[in-house]
PDB file of C-alpha atoms in Angstrom:
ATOM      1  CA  UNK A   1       0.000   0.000   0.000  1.00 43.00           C
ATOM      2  CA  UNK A   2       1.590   3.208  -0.846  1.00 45.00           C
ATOM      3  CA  UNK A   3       2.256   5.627   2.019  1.00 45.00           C
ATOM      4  CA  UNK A   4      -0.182   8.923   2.291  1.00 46.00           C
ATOM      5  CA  UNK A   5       1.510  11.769   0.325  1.00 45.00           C
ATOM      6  CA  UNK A   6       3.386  10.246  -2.108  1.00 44.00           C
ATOM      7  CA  UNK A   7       2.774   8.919  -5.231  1.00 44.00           C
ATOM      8  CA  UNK A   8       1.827   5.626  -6.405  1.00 46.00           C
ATOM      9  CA  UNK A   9       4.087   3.263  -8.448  1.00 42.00           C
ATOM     10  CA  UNK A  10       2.341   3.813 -11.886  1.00 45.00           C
ATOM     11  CA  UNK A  11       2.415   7.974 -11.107  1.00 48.00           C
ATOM     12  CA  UNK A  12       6.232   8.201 -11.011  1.00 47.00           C
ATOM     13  CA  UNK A  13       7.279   7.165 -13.890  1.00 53.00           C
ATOM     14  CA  UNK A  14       4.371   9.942 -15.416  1.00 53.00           C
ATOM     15  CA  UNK A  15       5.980  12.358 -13.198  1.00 47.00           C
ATOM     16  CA  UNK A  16       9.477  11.591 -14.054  1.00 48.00           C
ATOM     17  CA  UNK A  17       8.241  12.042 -17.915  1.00 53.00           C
ATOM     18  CA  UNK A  18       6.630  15.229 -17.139  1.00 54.00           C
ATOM     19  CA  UNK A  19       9.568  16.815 -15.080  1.00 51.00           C
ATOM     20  CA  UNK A  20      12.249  15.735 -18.160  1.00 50.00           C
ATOM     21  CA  UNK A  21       9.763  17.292 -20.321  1.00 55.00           C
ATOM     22  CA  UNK A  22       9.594  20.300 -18.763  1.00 53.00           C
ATOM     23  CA  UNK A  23      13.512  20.336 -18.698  1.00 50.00           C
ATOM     24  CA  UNK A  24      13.866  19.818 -21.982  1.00 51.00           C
ATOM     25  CA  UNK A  25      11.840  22.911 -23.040  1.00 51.00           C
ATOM     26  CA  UNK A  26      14.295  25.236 -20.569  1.00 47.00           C
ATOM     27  CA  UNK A  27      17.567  23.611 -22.424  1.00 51.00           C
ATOM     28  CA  UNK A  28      19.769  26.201 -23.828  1.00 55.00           C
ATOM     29  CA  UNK A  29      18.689  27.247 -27.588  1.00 59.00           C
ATOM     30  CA  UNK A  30      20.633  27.303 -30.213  1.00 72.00           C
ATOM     31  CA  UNK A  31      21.808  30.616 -31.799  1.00 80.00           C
ATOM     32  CA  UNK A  32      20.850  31.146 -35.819  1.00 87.00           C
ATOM     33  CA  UNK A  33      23.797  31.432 -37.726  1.00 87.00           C
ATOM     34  CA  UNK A  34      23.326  32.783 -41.489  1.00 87.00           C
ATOM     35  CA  UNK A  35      25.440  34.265 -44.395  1.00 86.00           C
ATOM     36  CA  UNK A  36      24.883  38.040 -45.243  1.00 87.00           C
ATOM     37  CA  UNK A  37      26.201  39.146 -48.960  1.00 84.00           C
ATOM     38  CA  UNK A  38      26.937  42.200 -49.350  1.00 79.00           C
ATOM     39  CA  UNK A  39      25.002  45.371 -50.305  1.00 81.00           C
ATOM     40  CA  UNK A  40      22.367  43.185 -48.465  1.00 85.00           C
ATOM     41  CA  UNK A  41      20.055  43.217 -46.104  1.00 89.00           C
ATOM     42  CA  UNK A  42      18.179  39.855 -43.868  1.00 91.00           C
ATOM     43  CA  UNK A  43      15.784  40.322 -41.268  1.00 92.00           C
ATOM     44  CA  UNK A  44      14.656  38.102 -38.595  1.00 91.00           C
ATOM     45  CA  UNK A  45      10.638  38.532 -37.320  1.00 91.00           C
ATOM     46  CA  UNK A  46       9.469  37.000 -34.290  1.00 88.00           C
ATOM     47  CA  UNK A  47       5.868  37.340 -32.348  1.00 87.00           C
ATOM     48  CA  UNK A  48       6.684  37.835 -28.545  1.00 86.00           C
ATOM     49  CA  UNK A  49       3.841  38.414 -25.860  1.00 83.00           C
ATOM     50  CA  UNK A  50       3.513  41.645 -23.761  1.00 83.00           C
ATOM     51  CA  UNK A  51       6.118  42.516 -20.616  1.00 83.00           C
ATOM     52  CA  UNK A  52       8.770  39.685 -21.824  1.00 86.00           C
ATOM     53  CA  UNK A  53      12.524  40.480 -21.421  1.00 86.00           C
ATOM     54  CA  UNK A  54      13.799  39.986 -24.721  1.00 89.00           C
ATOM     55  CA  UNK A  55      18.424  39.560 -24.220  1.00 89.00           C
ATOM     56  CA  UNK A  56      20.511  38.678 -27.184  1.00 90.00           C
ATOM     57  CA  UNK A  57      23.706  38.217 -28.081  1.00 91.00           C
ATOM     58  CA  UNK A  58      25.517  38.335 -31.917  1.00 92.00           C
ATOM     59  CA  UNK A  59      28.633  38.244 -34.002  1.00 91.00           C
ATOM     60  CA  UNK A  60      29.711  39.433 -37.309  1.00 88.00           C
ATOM     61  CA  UNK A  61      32.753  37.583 -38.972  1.00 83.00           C
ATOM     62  CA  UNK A  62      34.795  39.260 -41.453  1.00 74.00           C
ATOM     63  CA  UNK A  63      35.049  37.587 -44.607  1.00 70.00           C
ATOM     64  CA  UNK A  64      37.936  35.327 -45.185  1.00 66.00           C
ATOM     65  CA  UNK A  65      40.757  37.454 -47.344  1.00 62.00           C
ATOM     66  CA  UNK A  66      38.882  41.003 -45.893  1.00 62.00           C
ATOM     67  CA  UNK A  67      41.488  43.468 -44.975  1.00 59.00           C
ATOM     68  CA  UNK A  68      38.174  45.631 -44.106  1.00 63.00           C
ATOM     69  CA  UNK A  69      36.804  43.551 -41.182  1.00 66.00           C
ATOM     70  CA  UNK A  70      33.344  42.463 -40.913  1.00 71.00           C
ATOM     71  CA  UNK A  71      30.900  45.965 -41.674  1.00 75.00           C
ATOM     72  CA  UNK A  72      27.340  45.953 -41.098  1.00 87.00           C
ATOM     73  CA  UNK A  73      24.384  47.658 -39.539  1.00 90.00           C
ATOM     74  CA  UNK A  74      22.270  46.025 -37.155  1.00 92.00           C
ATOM     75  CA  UNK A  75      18.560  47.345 -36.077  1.00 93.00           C
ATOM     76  CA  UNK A  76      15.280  45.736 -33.519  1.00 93.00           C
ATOM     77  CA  UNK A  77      12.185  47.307 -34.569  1.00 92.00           C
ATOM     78  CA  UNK A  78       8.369  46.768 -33.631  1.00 90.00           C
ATOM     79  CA  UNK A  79       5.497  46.556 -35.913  1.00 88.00           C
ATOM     80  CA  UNK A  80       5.043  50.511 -35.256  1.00 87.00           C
ATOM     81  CA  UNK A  81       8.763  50.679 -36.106  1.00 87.00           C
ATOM     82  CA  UNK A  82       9.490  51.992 -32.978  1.00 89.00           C
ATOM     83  CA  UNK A  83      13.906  51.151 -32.907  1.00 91.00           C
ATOM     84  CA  UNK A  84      14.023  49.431 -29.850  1.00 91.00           C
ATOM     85  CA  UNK A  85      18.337  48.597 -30.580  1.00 92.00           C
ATOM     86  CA  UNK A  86      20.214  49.790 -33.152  1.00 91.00           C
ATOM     87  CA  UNK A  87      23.861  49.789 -33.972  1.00 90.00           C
ATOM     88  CA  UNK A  88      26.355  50.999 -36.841  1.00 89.00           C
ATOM     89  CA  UNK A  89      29.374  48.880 -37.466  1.00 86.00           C
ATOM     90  CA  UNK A  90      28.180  46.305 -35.684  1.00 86.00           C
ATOM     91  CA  UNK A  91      30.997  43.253 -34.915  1.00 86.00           C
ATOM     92  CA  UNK A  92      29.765  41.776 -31.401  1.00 88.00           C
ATOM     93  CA  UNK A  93      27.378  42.571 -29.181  1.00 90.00           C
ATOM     94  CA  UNK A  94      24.370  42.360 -26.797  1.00 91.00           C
ATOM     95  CA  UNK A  95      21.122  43.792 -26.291  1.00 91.00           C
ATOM     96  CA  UNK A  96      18.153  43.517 -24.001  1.00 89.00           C
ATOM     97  CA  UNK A  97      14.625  45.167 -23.905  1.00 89.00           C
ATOM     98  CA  UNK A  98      11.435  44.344 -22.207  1.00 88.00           C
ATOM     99  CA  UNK A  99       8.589  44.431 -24.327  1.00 88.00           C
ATOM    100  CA  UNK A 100       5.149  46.558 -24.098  1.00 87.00           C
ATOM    101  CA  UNK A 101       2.834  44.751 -25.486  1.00 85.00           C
ATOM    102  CA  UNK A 102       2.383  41.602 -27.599  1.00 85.00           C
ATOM    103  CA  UNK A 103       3.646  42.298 -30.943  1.00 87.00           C
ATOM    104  CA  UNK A 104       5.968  41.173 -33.943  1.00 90.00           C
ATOM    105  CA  UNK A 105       9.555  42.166 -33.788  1.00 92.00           C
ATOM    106  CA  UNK A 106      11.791  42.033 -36.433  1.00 92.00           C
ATOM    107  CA  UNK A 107      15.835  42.079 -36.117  1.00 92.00           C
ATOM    108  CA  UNK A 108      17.573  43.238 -39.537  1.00 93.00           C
ATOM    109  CA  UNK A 109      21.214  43.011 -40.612  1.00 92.00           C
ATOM    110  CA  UNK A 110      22.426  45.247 -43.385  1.00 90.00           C
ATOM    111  CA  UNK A 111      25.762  44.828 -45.134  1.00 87.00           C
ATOM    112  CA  UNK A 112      27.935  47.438 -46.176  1.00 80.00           C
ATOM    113  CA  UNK A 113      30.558  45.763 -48.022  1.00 73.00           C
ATOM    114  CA  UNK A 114      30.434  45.586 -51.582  1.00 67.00           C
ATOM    115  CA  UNK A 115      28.664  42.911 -53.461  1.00 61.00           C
ATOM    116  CA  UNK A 116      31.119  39.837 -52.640  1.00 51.00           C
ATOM    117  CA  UNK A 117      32.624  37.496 -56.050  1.00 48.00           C
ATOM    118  CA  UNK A 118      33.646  34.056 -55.462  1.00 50.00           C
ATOM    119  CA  UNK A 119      37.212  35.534 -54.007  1.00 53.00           C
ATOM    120  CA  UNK A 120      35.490  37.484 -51.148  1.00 56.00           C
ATOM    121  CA  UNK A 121      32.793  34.964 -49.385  1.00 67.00           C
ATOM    122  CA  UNK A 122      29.639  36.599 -47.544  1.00 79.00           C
ATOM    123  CA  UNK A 123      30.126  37.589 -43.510  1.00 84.00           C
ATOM    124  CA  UNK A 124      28.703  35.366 -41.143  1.00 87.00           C
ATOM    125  CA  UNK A 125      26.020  36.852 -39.169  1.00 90.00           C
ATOM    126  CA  UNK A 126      25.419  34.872 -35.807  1.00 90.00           C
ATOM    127  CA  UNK A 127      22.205  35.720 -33.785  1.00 91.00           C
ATOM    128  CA  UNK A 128      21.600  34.100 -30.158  1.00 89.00           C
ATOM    129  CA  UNK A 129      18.144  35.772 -29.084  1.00 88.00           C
ATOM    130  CA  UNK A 130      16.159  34.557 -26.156  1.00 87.00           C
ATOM    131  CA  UNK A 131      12.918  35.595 -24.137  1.00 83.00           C
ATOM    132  CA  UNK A 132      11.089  34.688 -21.292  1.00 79.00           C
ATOM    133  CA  UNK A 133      12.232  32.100 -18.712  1.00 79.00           C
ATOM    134  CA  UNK A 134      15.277  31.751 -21.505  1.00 78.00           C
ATOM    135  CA  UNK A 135      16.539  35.434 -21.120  1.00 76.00           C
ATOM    136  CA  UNK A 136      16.648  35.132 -17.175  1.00 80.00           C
ATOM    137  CA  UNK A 137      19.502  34.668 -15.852  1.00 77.00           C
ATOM    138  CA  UNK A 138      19.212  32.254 -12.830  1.00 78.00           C
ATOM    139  CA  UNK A 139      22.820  31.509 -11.757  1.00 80.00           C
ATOM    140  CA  UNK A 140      22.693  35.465 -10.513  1.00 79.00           C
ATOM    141  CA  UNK A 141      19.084  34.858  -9.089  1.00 80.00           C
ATOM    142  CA  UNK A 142      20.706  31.636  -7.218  1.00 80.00           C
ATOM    143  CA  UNK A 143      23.459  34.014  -6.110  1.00 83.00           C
ATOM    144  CA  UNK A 144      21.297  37.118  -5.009  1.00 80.00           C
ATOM    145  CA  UNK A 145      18.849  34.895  -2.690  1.00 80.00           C
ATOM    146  CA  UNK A 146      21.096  32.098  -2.099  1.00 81.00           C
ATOM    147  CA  UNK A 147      19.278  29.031  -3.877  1.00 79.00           C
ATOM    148  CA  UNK A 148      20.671  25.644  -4.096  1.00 83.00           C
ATOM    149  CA  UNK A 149      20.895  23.989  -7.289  1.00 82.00           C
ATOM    150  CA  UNK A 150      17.788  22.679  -6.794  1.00 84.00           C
ATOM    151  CA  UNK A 151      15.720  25.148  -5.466  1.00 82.00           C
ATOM    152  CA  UNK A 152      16.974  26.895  -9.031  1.00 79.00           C
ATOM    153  CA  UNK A 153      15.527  24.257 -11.367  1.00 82.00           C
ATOM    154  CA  UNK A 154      12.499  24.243  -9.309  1.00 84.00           C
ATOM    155  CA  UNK A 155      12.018  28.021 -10.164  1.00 82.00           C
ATOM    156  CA  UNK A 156      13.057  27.625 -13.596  1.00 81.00           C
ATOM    157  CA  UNK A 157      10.304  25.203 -13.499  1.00 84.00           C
ATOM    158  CA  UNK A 158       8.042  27.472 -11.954  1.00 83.00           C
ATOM    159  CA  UNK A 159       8.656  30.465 -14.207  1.00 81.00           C
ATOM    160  CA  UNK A 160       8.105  28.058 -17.368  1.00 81.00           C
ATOM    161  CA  UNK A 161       4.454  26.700 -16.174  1.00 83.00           C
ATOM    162  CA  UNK A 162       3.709  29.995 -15.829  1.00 82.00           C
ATOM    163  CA  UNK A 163       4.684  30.960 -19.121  1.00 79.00           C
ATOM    164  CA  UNK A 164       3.034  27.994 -20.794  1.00 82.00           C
ATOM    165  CA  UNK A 165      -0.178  29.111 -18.570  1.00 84.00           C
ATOM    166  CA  UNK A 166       0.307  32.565 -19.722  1.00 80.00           C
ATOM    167  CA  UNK A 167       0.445  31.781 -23.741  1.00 81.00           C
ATOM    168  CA  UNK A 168      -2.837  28.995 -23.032  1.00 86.00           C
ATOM    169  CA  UNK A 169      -4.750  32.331 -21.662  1.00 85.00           C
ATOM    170  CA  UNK A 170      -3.708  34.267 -24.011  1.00 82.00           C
ATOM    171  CA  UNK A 171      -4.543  31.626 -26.931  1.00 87.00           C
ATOM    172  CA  UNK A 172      -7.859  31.110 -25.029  1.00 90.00           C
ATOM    173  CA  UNK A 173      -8.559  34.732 -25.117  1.00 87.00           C
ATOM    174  CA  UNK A 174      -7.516  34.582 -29.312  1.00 86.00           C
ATOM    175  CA  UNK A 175      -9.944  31.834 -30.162  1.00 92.00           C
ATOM    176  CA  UNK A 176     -12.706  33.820 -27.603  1.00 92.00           C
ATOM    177  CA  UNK A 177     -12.229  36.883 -30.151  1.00 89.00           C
ATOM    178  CA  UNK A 178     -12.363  34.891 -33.176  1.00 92.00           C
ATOM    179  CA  UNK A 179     -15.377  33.246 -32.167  1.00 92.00           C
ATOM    180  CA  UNK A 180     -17.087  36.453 -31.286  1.00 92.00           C
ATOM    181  CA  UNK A 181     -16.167  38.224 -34.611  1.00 92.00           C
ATOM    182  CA  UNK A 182     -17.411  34.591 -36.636  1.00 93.00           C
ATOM    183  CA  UNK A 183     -20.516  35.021 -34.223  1.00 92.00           C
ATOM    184  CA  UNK A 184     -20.594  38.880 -35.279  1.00 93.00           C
ATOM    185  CA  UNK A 185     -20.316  38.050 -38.752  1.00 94.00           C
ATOM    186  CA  UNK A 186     -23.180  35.263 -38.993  1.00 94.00           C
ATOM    187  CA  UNK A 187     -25.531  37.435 -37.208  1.00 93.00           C
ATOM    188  CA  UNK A 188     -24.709  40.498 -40.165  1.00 94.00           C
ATOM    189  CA  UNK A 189     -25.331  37.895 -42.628  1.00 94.00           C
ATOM    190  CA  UNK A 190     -28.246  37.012 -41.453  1.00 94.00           C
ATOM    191  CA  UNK A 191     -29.777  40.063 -41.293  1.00 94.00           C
ATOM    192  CA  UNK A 192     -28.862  41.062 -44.637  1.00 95.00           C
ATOM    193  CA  UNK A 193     -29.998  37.526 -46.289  1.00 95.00           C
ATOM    194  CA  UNK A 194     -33.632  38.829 -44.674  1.00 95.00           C
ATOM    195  CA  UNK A 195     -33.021  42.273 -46.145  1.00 95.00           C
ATOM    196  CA  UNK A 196     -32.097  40.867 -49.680  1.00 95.00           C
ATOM    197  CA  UNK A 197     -35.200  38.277 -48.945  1.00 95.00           C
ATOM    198  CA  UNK A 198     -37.514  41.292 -48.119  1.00 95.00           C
ATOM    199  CA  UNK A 199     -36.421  43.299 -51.263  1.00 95.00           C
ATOM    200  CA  UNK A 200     -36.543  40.845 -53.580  1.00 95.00           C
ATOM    201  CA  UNK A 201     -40.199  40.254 -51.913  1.00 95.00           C
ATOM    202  CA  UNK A 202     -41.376  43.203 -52.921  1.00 94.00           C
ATOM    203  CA  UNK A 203     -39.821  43.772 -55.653  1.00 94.00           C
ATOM    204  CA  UNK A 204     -41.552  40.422 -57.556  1.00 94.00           C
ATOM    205  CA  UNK A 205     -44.630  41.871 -56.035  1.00 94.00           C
ATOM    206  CA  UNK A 206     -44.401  45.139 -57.536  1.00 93.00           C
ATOM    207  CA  UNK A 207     -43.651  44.081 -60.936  1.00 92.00           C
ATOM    208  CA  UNK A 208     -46.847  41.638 -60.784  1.00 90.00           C
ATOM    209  CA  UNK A 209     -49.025  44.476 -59.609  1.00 90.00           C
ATOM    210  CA  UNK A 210     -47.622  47.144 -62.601  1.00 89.00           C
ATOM    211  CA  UNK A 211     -47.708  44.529 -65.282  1.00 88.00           C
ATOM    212  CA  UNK A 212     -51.586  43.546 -64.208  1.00 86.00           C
ATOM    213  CA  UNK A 213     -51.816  47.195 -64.616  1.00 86.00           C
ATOM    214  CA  UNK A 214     -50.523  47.769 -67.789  1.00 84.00           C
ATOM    215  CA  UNK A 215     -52.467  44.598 -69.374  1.00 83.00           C
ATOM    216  CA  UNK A 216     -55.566  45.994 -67.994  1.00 80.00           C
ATOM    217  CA  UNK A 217     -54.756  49.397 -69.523  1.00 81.00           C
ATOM    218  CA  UNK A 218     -54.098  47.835 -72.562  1.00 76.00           C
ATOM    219  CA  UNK A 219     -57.056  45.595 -72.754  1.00 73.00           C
ATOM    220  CA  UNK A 220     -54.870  42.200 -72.373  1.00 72.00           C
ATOM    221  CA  UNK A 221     -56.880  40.707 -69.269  1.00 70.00           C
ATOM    222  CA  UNK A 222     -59.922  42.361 -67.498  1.00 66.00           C
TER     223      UNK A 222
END
């Protein structure tokens, strides 16, 4: 019989899934690495919910045989084009901002070397941007109030399920205003089916009433 309080054989193994789940989604994310020609210009767009701390990290390697060094501007706007980071020459760097509200930001590289030939080989643009529980930074937390190593995965663990809650509320609250406008939308077409119904109503019934009219003046029918 298992003892009061703790679970039974067939739970743990659902619990152990759960918790290696859940440390899975916290691993450590992989940066985007791409190739930027030059003269040109790539931009990154990404939808992140309101009051998120948004860090990031990049690098910009020279091309191989540039006596120039790796050139290029980098620049984090909103949808409202608000420039939330921006930076000319940009080699290596970091950045952080919290968002305001839920929106789609967009990260853009421009090169400013010439337009490279098979001798000069595009720079390599490297891009490590994380948000949420992955922009935290809990080996200072664990430092500042003095967590053990476990107490810290138990808050990363925290933070995430409330994230996860967080983006099913805010999902819920999506497919609440979709419904409404598809509930909007059937009512308006409703009502005008009944208003094309009534028209065309009395518009058959108007025609019959001026063409008895007209027969009649002209002696058709009596």
């Amino acid at each position: 019989m298992p003892l009061p309080g703790h679970p039974r054989l067939g739970q743990a193994p659902l619990l152990a899934l759960l918790l290696l789940w859940l440390l899975l989604l916290v691993g450590p994310a992989r940066p985007i690495s791409f190739q930027l020609p030059g003269k040109a210009r790539k931009c990154l767009r990404e939808e992140i919910h309101r009051d998120t701390l948004v860090t990031g990290e990049y690098e910009i390697g020279a091309p191989p045989g540039s006596s120039t060094g790796p050139s290029a501007n980098l620049k984090i706007t909103d949808s409202a084009g608000h420039i939330l980071y921006a930076k000319e020459d940009a080699t290596k760097g970091k950045f952080a901002f919290t968002t305001e509200d839920y929106d789609m930001f967009e990260a853009c590289f421009e090169s400013k070397l010439p337009v490279g030939t098979g001798r000069m080989p595009d720079q390599l643009v490297i891009l490590d941007m994380k948000h949420g529980v992955e922009a935290k930074n809990y080996e200072e937390i664990a430092k500042v109030e003095k967590l053990k190593p476990l107490e810290v995965e138990l808050r990363r663990l925290e933070d995430l399920s409330e994230s996860i809650v967080n983006d099913f509320a805010y999902m819920k609250k999506r497919e609440e205003e979709m419904r409404d406008t598809n509930e909007s939308t059937n009512t308006r077409v409703l009502y005008f089916s009944i208003f094309s119904m009534c028209c065309l109503i009395g518009l058959a019934t108007w025609q019959v009433f001026y063409l008895r009219r007209f027969f009649k003046a002209k002696k058709l029918i009596e």
